[in-house]
XYZ file of N, CA and C in Angstrom:
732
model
N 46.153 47.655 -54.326
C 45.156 47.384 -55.356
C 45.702 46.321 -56.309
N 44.836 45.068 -56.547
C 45.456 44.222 -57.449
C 45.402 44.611 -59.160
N 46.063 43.961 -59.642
C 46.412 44.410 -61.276
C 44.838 43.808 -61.600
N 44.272 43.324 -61.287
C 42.936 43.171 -62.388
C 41.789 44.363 -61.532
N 41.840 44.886 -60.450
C 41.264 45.847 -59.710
C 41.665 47.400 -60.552
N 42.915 47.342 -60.869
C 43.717 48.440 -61.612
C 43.198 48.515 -63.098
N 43.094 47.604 -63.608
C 42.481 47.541 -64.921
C 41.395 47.605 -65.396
N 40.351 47.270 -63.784
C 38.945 47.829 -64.447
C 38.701 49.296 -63.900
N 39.266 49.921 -63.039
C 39.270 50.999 -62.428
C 39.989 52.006 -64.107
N 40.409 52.011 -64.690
C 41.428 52.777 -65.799
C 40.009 52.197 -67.340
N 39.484 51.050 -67.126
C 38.464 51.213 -68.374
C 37.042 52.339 -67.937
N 36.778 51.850 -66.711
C 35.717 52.803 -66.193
C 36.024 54.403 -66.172
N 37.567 54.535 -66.006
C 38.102 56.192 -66.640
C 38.012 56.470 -67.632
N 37.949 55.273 -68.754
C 38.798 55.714 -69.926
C 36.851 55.780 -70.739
N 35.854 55.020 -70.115
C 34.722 55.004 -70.198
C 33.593 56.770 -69.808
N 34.266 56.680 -68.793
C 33.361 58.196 -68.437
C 34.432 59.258 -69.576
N 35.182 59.177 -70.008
C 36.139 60.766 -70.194
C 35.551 60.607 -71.638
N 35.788 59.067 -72.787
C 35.444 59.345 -74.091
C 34.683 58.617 -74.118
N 33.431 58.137 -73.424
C 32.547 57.235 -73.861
C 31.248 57.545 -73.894
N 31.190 59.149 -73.386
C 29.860 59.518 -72.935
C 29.585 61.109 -73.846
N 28.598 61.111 -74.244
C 28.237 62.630 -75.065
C 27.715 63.688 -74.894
N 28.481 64.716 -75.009
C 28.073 65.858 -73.701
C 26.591 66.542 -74.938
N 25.672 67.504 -74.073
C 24.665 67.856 -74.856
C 25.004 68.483 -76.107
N 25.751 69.524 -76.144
C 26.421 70.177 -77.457
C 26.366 69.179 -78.403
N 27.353 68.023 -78.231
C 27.866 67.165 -79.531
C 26.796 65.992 -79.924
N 25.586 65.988 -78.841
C 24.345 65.124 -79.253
C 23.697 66.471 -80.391
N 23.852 67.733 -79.998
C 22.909 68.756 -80.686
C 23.443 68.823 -82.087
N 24.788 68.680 -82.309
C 25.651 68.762 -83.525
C 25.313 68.085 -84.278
N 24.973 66.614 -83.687
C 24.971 65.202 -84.073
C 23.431 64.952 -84.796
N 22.468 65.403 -84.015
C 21.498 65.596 -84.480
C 21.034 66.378 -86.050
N 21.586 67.479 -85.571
C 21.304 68.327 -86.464
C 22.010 68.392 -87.652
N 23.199 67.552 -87.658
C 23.310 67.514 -88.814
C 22.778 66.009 -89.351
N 22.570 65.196 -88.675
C 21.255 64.061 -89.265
C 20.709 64.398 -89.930
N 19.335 65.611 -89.237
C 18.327 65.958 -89.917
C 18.170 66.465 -91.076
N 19.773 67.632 -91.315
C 19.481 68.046 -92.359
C 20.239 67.227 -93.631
N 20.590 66.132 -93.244
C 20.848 65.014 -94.664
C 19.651 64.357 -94.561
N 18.898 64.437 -93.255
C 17.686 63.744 -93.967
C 16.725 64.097 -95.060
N 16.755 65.725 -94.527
C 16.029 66.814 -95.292
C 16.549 66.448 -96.870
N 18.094 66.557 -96.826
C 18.547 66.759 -98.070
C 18.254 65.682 -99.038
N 18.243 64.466 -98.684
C 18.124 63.122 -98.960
C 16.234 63.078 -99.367
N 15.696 63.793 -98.525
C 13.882 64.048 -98.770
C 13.664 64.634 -100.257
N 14.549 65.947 -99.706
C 14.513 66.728 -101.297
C 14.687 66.124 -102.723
N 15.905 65.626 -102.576
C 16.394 64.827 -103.571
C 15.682 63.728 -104.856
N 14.897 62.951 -103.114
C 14.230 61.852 -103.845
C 13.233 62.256 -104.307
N 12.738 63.118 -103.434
C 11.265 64.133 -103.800
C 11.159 64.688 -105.335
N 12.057 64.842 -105.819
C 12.554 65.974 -106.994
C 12.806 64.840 -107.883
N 13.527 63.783 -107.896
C 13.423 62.528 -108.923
C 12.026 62.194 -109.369
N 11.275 61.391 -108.110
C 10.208 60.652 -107.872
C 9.328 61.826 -108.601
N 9.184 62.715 -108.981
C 8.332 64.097 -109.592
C 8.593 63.904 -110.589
N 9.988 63.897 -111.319
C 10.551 63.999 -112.684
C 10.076 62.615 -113.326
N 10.488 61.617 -112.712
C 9.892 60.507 -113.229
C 8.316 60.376 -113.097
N 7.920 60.391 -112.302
C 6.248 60.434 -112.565
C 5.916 61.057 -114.119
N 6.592 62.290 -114.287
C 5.975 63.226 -115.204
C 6.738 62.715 -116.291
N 7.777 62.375 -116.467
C 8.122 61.281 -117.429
C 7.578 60.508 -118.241
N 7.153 59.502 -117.320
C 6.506 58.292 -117.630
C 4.480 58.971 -118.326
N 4.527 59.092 -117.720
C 2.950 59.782 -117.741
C 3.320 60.364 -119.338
N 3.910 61.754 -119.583
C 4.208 62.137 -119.983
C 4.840 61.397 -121.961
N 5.721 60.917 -121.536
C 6.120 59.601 -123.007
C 4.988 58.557 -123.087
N 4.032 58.263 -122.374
C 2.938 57.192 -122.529
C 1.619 57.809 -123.599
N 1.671 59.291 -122.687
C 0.709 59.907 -124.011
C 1.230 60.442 -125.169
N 2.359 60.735 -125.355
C 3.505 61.623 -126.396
C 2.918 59.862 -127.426
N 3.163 58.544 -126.938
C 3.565 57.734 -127.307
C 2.437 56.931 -128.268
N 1.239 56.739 -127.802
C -0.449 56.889 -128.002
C -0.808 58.425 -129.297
N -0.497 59.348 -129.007
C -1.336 59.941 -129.954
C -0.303 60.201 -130.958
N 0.794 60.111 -131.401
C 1.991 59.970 -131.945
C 1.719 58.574 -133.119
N 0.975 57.916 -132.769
C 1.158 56.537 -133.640
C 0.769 56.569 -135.138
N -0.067 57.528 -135.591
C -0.278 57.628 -137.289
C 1.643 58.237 -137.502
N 2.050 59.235 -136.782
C 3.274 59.680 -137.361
C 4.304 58.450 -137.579
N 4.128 57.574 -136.600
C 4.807 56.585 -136.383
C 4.827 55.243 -137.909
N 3.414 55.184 -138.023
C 3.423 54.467 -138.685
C 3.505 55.237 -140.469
N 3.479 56.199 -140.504
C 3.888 57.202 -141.862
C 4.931 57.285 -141.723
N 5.874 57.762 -141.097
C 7.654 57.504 -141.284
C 8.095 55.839 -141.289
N 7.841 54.724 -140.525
C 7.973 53.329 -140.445
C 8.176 52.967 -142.214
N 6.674 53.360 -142.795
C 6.349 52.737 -144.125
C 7.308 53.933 -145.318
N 7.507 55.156 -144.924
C 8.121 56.113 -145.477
C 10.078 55.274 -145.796
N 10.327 54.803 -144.402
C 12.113 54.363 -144.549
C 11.661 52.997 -145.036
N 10.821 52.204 -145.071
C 10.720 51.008 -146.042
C 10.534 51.527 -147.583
N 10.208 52.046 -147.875
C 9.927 52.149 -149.055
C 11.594 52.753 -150.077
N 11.826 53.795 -148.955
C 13.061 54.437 -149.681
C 13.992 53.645 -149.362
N 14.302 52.650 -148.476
C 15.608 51.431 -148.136
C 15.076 50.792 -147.351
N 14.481 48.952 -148.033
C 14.366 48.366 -147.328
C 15.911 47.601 -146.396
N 15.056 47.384 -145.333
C 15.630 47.221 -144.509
C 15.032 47.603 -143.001
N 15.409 47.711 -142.129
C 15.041 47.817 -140.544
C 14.744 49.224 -140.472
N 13.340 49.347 -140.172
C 12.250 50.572 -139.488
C 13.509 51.894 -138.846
N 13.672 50.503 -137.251
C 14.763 50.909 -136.593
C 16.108 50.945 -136.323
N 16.823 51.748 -135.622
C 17.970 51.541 -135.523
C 18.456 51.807 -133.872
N 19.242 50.948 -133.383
C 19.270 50.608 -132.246
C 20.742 50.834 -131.627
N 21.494 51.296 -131.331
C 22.352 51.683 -130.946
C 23.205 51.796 -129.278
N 23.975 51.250 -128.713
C 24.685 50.984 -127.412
C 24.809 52.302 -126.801
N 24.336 53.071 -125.788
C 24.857 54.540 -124.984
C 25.081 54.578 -123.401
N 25.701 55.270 -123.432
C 26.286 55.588 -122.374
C 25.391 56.413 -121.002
N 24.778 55.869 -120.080
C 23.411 56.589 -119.379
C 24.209 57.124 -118.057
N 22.915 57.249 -116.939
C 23.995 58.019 -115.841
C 24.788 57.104 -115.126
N 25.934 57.404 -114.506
C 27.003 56.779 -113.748
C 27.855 55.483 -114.974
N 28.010 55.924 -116.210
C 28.053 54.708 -116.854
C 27.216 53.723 -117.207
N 26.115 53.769 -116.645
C 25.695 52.499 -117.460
C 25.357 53.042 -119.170
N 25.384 51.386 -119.578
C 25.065 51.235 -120.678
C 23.717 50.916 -120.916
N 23.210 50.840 -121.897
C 21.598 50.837 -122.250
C 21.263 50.743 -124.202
N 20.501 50.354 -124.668
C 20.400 50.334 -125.783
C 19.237 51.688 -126.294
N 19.813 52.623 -127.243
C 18.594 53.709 -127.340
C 18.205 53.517 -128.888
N 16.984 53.255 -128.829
C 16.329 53.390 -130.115
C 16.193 54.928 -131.185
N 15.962 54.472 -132.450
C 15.754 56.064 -133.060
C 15.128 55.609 -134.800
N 14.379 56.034 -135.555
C 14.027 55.456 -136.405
C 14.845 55.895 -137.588
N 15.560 54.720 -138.288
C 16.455 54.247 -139.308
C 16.297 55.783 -140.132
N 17.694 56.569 -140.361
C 17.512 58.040 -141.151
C 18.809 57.697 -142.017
N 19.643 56.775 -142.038
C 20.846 56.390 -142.915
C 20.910 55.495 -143.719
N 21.356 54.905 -144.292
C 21.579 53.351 -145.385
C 21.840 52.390 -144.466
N 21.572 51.031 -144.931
C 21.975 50.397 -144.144
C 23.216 50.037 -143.868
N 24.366 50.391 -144.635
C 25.839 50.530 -144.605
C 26.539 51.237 -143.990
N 25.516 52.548 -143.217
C 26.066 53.709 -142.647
C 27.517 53.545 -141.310
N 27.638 52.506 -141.021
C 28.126 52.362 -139.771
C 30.171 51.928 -140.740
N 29.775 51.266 -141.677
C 31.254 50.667 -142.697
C 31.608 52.063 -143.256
N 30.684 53.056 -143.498
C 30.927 53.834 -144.429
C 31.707 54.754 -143.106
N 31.593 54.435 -142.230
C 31.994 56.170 -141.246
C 33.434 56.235 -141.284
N 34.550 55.336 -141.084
C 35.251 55.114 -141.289
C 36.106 56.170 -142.515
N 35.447 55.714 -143.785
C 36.172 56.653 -144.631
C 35.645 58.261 -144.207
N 34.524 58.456 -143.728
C 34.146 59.740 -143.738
C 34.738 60.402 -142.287
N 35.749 60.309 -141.373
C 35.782 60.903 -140.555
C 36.851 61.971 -140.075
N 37.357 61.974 -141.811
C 38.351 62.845 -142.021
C 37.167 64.425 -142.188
N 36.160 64.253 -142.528
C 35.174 65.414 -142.791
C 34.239 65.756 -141.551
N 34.884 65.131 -140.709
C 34.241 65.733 -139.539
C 34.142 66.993 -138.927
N 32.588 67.364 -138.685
C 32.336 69.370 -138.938
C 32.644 69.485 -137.336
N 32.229 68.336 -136.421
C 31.667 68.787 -134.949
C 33.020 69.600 -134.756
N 33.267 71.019 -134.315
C 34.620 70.876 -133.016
C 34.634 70.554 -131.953
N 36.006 69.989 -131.881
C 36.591 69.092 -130.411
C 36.484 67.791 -131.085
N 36.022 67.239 -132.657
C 36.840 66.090 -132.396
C 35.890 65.226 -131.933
N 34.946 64.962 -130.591
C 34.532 63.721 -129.912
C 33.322 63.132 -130.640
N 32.192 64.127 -131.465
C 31.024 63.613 -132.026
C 31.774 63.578 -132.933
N 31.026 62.665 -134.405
C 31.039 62.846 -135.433
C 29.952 63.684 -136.146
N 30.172 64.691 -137.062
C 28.966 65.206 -137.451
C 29.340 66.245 -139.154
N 28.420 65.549 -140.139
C 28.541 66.122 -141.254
C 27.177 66.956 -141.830
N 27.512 67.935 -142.196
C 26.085 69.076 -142.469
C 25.603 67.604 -143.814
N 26.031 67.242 -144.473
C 25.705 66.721 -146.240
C 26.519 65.021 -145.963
N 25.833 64.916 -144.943
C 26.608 63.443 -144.596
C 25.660 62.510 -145.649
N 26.831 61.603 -146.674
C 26.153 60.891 -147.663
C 25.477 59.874 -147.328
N 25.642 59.297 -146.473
C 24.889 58.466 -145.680
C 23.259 58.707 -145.172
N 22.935 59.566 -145.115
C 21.674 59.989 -144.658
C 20.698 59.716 -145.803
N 19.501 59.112 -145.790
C 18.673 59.056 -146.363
C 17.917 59.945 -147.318
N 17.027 60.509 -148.379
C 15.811 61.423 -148.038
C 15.138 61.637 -147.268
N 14.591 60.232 -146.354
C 13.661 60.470 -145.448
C 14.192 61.025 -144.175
N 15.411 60.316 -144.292
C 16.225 60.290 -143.189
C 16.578 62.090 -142.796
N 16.441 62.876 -143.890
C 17.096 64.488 -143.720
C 15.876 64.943 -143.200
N 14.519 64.657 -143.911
C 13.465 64.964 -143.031
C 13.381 64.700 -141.400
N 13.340 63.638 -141.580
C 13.207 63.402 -139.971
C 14.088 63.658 -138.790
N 15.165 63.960 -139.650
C 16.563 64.268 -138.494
C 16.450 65.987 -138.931
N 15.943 66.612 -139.615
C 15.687 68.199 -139.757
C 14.596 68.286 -138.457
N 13.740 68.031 -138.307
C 12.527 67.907 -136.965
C 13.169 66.837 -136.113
N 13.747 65.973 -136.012
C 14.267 65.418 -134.634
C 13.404 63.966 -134.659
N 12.349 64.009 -135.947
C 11.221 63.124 -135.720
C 11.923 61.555 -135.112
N 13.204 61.256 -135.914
C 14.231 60.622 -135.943
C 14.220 59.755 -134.117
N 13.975 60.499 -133.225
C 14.399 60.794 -132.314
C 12.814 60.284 -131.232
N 12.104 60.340 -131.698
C 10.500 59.448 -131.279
C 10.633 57.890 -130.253
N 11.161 57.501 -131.113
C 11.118 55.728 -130.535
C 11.938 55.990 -129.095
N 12.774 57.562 -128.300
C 13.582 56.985 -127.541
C 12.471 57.002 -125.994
N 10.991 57.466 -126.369
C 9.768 57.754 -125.654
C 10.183 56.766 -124.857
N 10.226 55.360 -125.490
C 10.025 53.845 -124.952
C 11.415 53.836 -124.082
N 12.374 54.486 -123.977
C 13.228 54.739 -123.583
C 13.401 55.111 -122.095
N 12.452 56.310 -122.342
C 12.009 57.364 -121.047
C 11.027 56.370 -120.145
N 9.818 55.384 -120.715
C 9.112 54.710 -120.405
C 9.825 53.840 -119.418
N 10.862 52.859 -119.824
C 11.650 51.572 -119.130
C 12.485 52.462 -118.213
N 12.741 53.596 -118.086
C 13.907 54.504 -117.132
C 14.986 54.680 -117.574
N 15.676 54.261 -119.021
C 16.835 54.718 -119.438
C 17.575 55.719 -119.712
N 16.245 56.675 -119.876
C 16.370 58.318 -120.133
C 15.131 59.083 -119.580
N 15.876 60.552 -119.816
C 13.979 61.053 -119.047
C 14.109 61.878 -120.520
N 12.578 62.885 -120.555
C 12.593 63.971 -121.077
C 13.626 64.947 -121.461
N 14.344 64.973 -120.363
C 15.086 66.314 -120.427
C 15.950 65.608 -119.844
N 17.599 66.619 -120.261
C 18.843 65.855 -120.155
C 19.666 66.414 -120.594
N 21.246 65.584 -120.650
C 22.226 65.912 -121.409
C 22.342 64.686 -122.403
N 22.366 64.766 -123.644
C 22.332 63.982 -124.780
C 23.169 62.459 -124.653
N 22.647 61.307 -124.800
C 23.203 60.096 -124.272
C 24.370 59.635 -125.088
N 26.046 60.101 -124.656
C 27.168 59.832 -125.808
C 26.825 58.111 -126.061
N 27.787 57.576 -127.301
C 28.224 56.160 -127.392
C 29.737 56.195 -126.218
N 29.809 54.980 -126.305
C 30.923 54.525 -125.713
C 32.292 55.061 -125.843
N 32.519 54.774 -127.378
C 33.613 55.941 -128.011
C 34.062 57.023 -127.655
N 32.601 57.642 -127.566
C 32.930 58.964 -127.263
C 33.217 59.586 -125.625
N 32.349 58.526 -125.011
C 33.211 58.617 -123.509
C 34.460 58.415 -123.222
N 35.247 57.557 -124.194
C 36.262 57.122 -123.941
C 37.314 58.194 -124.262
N 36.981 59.441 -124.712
C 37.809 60.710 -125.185
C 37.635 61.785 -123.907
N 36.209 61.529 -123.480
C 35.993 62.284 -122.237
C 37.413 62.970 -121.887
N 37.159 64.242 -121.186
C 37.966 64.980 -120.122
C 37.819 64.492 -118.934
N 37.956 64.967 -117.405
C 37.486 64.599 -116.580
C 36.543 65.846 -115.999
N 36.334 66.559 -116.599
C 35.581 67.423 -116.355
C 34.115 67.467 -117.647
N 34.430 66.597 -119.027
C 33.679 66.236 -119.689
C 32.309 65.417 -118.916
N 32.996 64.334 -118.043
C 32.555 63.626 -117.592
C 31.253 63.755 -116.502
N 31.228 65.339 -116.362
C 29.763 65.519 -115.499
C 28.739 65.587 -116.390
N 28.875 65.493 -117.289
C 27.572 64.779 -118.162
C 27.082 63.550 -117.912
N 27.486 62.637 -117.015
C 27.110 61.341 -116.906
C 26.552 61.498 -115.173
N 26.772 62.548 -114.860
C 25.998 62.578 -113.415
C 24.933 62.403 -113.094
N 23.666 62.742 -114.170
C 22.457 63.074 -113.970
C 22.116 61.805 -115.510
N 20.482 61.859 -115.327
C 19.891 60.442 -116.363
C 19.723 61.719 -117.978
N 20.385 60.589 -118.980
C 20.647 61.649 -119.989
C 18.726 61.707 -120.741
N 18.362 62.794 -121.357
C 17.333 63.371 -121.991
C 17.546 62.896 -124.076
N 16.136 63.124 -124.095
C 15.609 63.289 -125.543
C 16.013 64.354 -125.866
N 15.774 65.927 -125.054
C 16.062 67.312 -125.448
C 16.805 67.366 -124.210
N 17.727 68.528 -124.173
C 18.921 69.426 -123.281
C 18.352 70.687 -123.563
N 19.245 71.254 -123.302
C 19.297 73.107 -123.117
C 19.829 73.542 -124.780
N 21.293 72.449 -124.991
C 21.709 73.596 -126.374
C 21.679 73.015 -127.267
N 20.582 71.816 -127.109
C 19.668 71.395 -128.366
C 18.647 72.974 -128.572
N 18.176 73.278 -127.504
C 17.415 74.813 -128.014
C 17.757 76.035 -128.307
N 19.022 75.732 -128.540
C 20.440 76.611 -128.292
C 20.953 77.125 -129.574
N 20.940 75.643 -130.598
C 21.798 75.886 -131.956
C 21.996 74.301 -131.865
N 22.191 73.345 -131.627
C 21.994 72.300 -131.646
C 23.210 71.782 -132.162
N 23.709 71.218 -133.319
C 25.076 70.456 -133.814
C 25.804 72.001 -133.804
N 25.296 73.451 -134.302
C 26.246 74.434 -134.392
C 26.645 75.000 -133.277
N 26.338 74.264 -132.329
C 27.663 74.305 -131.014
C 28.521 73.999 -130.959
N 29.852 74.156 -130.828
C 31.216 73.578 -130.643
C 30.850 72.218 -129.270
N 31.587 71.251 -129.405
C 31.464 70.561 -128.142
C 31.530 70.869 -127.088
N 32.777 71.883 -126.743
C 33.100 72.036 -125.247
C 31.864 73.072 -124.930
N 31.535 74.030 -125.582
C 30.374 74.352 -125.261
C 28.663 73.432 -124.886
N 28.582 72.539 -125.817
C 27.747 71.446 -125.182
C 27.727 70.942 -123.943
N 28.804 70.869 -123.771
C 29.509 70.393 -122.175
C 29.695 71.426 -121.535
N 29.586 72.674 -121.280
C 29.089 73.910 -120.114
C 27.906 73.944 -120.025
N 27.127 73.751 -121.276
C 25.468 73.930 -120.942
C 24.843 72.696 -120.552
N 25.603 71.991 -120.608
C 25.021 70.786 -120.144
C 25.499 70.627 -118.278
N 26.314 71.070 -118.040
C 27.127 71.306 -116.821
C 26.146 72.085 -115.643
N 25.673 73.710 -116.941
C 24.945 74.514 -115.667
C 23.590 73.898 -115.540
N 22.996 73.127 -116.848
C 21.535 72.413 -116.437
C 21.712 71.381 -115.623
N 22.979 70.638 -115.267
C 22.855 69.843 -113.760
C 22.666 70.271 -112.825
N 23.025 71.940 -112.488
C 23.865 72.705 -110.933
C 22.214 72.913 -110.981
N 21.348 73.321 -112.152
C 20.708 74.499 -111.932
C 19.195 73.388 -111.953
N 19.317 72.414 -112.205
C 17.984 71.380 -112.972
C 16.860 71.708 -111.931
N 15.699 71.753 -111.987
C 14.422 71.530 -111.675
C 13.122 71.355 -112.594
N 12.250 71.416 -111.612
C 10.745 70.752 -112.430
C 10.802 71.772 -113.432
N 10.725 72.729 -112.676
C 10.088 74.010 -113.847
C 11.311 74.379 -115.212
N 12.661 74.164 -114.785
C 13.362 74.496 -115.932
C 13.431 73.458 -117.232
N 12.547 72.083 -116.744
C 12.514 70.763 -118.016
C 11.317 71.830 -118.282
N 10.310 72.238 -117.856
C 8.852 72.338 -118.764
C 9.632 73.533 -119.534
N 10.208 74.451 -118.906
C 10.862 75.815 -119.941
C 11.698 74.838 -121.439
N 12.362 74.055 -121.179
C 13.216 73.339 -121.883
C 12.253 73.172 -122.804
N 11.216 72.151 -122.532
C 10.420 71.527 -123.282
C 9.926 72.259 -124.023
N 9.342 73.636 -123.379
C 7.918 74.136 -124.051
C 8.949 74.977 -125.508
N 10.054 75.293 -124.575
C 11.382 75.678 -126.210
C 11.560 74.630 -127.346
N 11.866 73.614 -126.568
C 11.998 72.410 -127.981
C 11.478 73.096 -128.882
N 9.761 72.585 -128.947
C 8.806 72.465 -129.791
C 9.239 73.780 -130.781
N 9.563 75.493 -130.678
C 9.826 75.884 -132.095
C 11.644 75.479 -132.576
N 11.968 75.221 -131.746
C 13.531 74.821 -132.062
C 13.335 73.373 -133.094
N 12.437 72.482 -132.809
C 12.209 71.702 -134.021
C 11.486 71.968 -134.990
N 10.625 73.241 -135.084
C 9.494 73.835 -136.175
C 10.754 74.381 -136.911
N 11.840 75.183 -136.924
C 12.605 76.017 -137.485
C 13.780 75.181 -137.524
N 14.409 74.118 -137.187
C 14.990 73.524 -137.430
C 16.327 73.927 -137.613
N 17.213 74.675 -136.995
C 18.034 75.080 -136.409
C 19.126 74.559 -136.004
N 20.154 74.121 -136.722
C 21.687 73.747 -135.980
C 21.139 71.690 -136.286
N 20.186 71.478 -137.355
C 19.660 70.210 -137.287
C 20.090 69.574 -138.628
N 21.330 68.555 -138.235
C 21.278 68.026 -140.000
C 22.146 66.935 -139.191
């Protein structure tokens, strides 16, 4: 037998022994296709829902909302002129960044002033900043951040896809940068207007607790547990609770 007779005789072996797929490992092969297809169905299925109801959802919040809108607008002009809004850099899912709106509840100095104030920081753990009698805050500004009203403009937010309804609260940059690595599954999922322990107690949560409840509403998230979320908000901002 010649050496090039020998060499195709040993590919045609080496062809039938690992080149061919017995029924079992086509059935394996299959089946586990299908069920990432399934899983991959679900998935998108369960977004493509959330966002529909989203969008729909902040478009009318956004429309019959507009006398409030324009009574707080003329309310923070009057008590400090200066900008309606206030616009701020956050941290969304997988990292990105995004700009989230919220209507002006501080001085316009508030950002020079934090600096000296962060020796009085109430949050525990350190990563938010947060003062019950923070001097910085407006009159109007205690109103509207007592109801969350504060918190309106991020509709337009939910609208463009930066945030949905429901969520884990969108950190700044800063404060990612303190992250744990287990902090960090807060950035898995698209962050919300309301969470879970905003209905919870809200700033009178310790952080690391923010970050478990924010943890089991990823494992556990569906359609029906945002409308439970939601339909809670509404007396968690009537009673105003863990809000300053």
């Amino acid at each position: 037998m010649s050496e090039q007779t020998h060499e195709q005789r040993l590919r045609e072996l080496l062809l039938e022994r690992y080149g061919r797929i017995d029924q079992s490992t086509f059935r394996h092969r299959l089946r586990f296709y299908l069920k990432r297809a399934g899983w991959v169905g679900v998935v998108t299925g369960a977004y493509l829902v959330k966002r529909v109801f989203d969008i729909v959802s902040a478009a009318i919040l956004a429309v019959l909302l507009i006398p409030v809108f324009l009574a707080v607008a003329i309310a923070i002009r009057l008590e400090d002129p200066g900008p309606v809004f206030f616009k701020q850099t956050r941290v969304g899912r997988w990292g990105s960044l995004f700009t989230m709106w919220k209507f002006r509840s501080m001085y316009t100095d508030a950002e020079k002033r934090k600096k000296e104030l962060m020796a009085h920081n109430e949050m525990q753990g350190g990563v938010i900043f947060k003062m019950k009698n923070d001097p910085r805050v407006t009159k109007v500004g205690r109103i509207i951040r007592k109801t969350s009203i504060d918190e309106l403009p991020q509709l337009w937010n939910v609208i463009k896809g930066d945030m949905s309804l429901v969520g884990p609260r969108p950190p700044v940059p800063q404060e990612v940068d303190q992250y744990s690595l287990s902090d960090r599954r807060r950035l898995e999922v698209i962050p919300g207007i309301t969470c879970i322990w905003q209905i919870s107690g809200r700033s009178d949560i310790p952080f690391d607790q923010q970050v478990e409840l924010d943890a089991q509403y990823i494992q556990s998230q569906s359609f029906w547990s945002d409308i439970k979320i939601l339909l809670k908000t509404v007396p968690a901002l009537l009673f105003g609770t863990g809000a300053y």
